[in-house]
mmCIF file of C-alpha atoms and ligand atoms in Angstrom:
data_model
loop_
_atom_site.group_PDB
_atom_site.id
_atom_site.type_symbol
_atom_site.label_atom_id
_atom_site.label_comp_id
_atom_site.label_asym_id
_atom_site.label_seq_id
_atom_site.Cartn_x
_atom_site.Cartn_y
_atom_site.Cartn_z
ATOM 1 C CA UNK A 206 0.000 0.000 0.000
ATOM 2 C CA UNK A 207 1.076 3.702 -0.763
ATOM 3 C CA UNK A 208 -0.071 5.225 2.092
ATOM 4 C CA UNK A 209 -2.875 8.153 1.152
ATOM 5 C CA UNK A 210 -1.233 11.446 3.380
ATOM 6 C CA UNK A 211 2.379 10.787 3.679
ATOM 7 C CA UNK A 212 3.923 13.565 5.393
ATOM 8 C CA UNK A 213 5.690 16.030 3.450
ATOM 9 C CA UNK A 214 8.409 16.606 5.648
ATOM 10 C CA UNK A 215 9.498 12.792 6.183
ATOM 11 C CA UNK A 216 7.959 11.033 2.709
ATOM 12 C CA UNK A 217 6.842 8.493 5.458
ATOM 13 C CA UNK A 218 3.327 8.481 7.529
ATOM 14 C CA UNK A 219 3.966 9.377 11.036
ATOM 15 C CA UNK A 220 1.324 7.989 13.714
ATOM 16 C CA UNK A 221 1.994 8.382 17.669
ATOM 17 C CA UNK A 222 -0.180 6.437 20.276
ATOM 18 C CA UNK A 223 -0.585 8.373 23.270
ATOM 19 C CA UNK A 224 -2.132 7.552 26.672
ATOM 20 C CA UNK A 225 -1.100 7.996 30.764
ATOM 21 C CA UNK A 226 1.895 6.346 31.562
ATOM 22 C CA UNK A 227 3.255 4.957 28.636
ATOM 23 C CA UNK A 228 4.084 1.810 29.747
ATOM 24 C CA UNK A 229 0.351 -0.373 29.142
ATOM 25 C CA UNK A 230 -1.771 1.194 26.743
ATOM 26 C CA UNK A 231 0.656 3.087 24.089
ATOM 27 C CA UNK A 232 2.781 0.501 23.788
ATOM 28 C CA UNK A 233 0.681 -1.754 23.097
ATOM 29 C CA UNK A 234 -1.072 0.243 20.501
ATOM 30 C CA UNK A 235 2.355 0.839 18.684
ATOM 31 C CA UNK A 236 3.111 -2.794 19.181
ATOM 32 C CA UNK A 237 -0.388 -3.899 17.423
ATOM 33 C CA UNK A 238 0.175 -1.220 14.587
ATOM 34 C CA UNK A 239 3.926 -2.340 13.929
ATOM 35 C CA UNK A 240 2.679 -6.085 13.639
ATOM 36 C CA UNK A 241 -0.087 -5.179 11.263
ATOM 37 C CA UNK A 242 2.696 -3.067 8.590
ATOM 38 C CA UNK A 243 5.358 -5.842 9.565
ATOM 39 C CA UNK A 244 2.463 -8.494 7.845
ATOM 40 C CA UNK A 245 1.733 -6.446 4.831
ATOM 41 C CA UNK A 246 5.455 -5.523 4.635
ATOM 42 C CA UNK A 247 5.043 -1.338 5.264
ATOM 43 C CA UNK A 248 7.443 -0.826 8.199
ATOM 44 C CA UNK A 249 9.325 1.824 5.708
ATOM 45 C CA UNK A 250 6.652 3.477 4.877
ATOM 46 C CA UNK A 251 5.798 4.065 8.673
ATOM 47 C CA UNK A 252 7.495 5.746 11.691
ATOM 48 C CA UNK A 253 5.160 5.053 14.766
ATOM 49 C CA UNK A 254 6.212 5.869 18.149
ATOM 50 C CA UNK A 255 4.073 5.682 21.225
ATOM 51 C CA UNK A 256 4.232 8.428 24.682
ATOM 52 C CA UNK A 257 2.422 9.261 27.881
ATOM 53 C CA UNK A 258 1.299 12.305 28.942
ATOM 54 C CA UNK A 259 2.580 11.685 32.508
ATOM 55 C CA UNK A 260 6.527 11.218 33.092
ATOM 56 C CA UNK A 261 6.299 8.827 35.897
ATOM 57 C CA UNK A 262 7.512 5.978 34.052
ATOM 58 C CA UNK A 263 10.156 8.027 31.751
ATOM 59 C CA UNK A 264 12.806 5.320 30.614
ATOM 60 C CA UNK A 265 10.678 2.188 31.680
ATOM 61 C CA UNK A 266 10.297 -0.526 29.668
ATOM 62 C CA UNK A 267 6.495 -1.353 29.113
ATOM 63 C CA UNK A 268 4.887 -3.346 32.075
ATOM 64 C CA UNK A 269 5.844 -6.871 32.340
ATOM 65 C CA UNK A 270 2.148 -7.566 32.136
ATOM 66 C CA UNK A 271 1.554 -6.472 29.133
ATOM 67 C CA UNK A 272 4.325 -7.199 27.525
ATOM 68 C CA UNK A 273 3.750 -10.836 28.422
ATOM 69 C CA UNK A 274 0.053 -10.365 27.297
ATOM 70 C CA UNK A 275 1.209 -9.341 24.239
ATOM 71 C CA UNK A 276 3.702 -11.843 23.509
ATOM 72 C CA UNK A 277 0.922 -14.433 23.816
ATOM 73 C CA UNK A 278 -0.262 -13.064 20.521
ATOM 74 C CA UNK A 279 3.049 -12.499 18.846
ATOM 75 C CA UNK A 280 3.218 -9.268 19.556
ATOM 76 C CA UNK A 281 6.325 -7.470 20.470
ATOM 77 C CA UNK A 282 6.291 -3.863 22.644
ATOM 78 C CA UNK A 283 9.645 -2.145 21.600
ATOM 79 C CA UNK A 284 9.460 0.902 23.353
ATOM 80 C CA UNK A 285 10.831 2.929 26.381
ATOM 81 C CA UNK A 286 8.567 5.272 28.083
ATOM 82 C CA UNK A 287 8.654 9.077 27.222
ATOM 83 C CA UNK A 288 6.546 11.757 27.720
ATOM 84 C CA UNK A 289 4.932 13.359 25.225
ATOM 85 C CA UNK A 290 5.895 17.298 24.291
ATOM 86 C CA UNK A 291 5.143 20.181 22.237
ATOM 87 C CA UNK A 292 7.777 19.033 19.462
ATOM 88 C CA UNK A 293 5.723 16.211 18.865
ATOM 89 C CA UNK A 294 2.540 17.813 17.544
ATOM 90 C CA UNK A 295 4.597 18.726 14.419
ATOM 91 C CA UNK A 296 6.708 15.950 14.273
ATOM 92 C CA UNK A 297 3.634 13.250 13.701
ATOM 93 C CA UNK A 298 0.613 13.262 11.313
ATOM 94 C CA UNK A 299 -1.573 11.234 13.592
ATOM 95 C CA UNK A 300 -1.990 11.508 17.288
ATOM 96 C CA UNK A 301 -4.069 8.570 18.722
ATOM 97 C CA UNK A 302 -4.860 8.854 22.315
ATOM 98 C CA UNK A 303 -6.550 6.129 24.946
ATOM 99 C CA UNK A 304 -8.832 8.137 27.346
ATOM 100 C CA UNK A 305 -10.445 11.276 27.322
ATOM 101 C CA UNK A 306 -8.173 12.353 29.691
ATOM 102 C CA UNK A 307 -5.052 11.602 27.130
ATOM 103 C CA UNK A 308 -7.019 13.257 24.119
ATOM 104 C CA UNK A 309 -7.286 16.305 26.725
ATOM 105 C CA UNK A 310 -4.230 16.607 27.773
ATOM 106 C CA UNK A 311 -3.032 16.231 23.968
ATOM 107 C CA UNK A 312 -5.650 18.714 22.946
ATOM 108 C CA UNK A 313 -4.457 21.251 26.018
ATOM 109 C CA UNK A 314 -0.557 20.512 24.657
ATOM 110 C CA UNK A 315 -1.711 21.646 21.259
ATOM 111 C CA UNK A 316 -3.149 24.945 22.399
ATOM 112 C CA UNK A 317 -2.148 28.200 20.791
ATOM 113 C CA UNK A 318 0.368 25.852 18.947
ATOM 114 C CA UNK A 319 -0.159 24.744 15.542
ATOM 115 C CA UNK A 320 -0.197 21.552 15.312
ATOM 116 C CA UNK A 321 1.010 19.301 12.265
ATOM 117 C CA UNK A 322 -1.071 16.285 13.803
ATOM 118 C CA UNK A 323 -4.567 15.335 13.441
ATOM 119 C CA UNK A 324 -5.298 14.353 17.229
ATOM 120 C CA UNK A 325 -8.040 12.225 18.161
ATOM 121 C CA UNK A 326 -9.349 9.175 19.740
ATOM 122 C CA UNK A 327 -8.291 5.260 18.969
ATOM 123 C CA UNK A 328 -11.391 4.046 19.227
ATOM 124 C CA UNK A 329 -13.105 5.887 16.670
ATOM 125 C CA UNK A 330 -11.248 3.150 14.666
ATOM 126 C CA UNK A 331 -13.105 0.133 16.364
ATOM 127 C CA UNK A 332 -14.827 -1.889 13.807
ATOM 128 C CA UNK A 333 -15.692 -5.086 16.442
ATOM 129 C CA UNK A 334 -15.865 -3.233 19.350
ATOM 130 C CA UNK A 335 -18.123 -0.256 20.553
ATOM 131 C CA UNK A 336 -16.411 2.176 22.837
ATOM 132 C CA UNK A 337 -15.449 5.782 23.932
ATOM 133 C CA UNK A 338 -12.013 4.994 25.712
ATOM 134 C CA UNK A 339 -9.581 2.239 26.122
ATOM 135 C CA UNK A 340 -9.605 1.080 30.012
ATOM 136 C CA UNK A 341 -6.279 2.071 31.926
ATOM 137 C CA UNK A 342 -5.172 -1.551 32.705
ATOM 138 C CA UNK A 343 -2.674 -0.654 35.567
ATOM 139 C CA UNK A 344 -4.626 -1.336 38.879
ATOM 140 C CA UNK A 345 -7.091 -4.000 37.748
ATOM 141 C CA UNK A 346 -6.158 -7.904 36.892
ATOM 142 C CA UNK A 347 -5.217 -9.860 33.784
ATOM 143 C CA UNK A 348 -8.193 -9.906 32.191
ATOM 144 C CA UNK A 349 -7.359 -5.752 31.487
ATOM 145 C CA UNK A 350 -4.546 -6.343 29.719
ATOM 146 C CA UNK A 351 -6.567 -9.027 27.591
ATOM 147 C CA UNK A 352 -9.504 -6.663 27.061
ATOM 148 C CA UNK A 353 -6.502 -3.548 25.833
ATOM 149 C CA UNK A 354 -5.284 -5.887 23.541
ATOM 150 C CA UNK A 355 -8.828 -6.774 21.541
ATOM 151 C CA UNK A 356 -9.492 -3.355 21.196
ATOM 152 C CA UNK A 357 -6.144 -2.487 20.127
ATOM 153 C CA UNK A 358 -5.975 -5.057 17.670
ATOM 154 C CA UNK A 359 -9.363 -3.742 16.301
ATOM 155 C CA UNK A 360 -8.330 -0.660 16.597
ATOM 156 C CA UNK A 361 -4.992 -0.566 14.548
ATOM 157 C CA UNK A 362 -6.506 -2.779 11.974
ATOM 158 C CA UNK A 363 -9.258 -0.009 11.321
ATOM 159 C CA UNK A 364 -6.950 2.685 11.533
ATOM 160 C CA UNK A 365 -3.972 0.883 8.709
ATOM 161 C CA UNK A 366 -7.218 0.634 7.039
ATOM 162 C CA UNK A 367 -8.213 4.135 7.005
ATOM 163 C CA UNK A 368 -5.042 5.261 5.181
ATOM 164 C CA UNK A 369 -5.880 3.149 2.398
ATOM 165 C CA UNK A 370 -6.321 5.127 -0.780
ATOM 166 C CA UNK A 371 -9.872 4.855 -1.936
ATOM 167 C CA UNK A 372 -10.217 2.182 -4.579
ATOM 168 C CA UNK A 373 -11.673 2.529 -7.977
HETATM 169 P P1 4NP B 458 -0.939 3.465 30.725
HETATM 170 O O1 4NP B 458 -1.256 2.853 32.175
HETATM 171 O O2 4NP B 458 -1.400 4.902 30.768
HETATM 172 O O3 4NP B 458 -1.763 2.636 29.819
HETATM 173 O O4 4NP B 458 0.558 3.321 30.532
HETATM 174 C C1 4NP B 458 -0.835 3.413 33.375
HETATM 175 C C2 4NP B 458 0.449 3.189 33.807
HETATM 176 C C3 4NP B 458 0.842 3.702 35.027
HETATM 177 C C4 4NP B 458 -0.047 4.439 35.803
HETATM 178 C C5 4NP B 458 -1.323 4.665 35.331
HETATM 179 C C6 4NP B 458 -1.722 4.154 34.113
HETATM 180 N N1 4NP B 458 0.343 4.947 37.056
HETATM 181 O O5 4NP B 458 -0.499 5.507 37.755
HETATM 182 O O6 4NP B 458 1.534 4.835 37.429
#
């Protein structure tokens, strides 16, 4: 696929996944997404990076739970936590956030600023799944981390999807 908006600075399509700590949720997210263009061979197209809006966990690894979650369905979570700043609204074409509270504090970020990125929502791009936010994991028991991962999965497939170019 040739994605439909590549960024004109890069010549690649830039996506960040954005949600509290940066250690569950994001990671996961970027972990689903680089699976999907790592099947249908579009890594180069792609630079995806994932960051929380909190710096608690700056430098961490994601949690051991998830990543273990997510290596039960092949999936692999790269990243080291970072939080997200002001360079990264013009850095990135697509801003996908968890929770309300994520797309707010995004939005907030983005004030007064003009922003490169089109921020919104993941699960706008739920196809099998019908929901406002994706549930912070971090507190609650395995069955979270289970429950991020469907409707991440959904969720990155519908998105990949959405940068299809129409066909004729
Ligand atoms: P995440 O989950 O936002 O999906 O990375 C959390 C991780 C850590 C905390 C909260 C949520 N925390 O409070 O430390």
């Amino acid at each position: 696929m040739t994605p439909a908006a590549a960024d004109p600075n890069q010549g690649s399509t830039t996506v960040l996944f954005v949600c509290l700590g940066n250690i569950c949720r994001s990671p996961a997210a970027e972990g689903c997404f680089l699976h999907l263009l790592a099947q249908e061979g579009l890594e180069e197209a792609f630079q995806v990076d994932s960051a929380g809006t909190g710096h608690w966990h700056v430098g961490k690894p994601a949690d051991p739970r998830m990543r273990e979650a997510a290596a039960r369905r092949g999936l692999v979570l790269p990243s080291r936590a970072r939080q997200i700043d002001a360079t990264d609204l013009t850095r990135f074409a697509h801003i996908l956030t968890m929770d309300n509270d994520n797309l707010a504090g995004v939005r907030q970020l983005a004030q007064g600023r003009s922003p490169l990125a089109k921020i919104e929502p993941i699960s706008r791009y739920c196809r099998h799944h019908s929901l406002e936010e994706v549930p912070d994991p971090y507190y609650g028991g395995p069955e979270g981390f289970e429950r991020v991962l469907d409707l991440l999965q959904d969720a990155c497939a519908g998105f990949l999807d959405s940068l299809r170019p129409p066909r004729h």
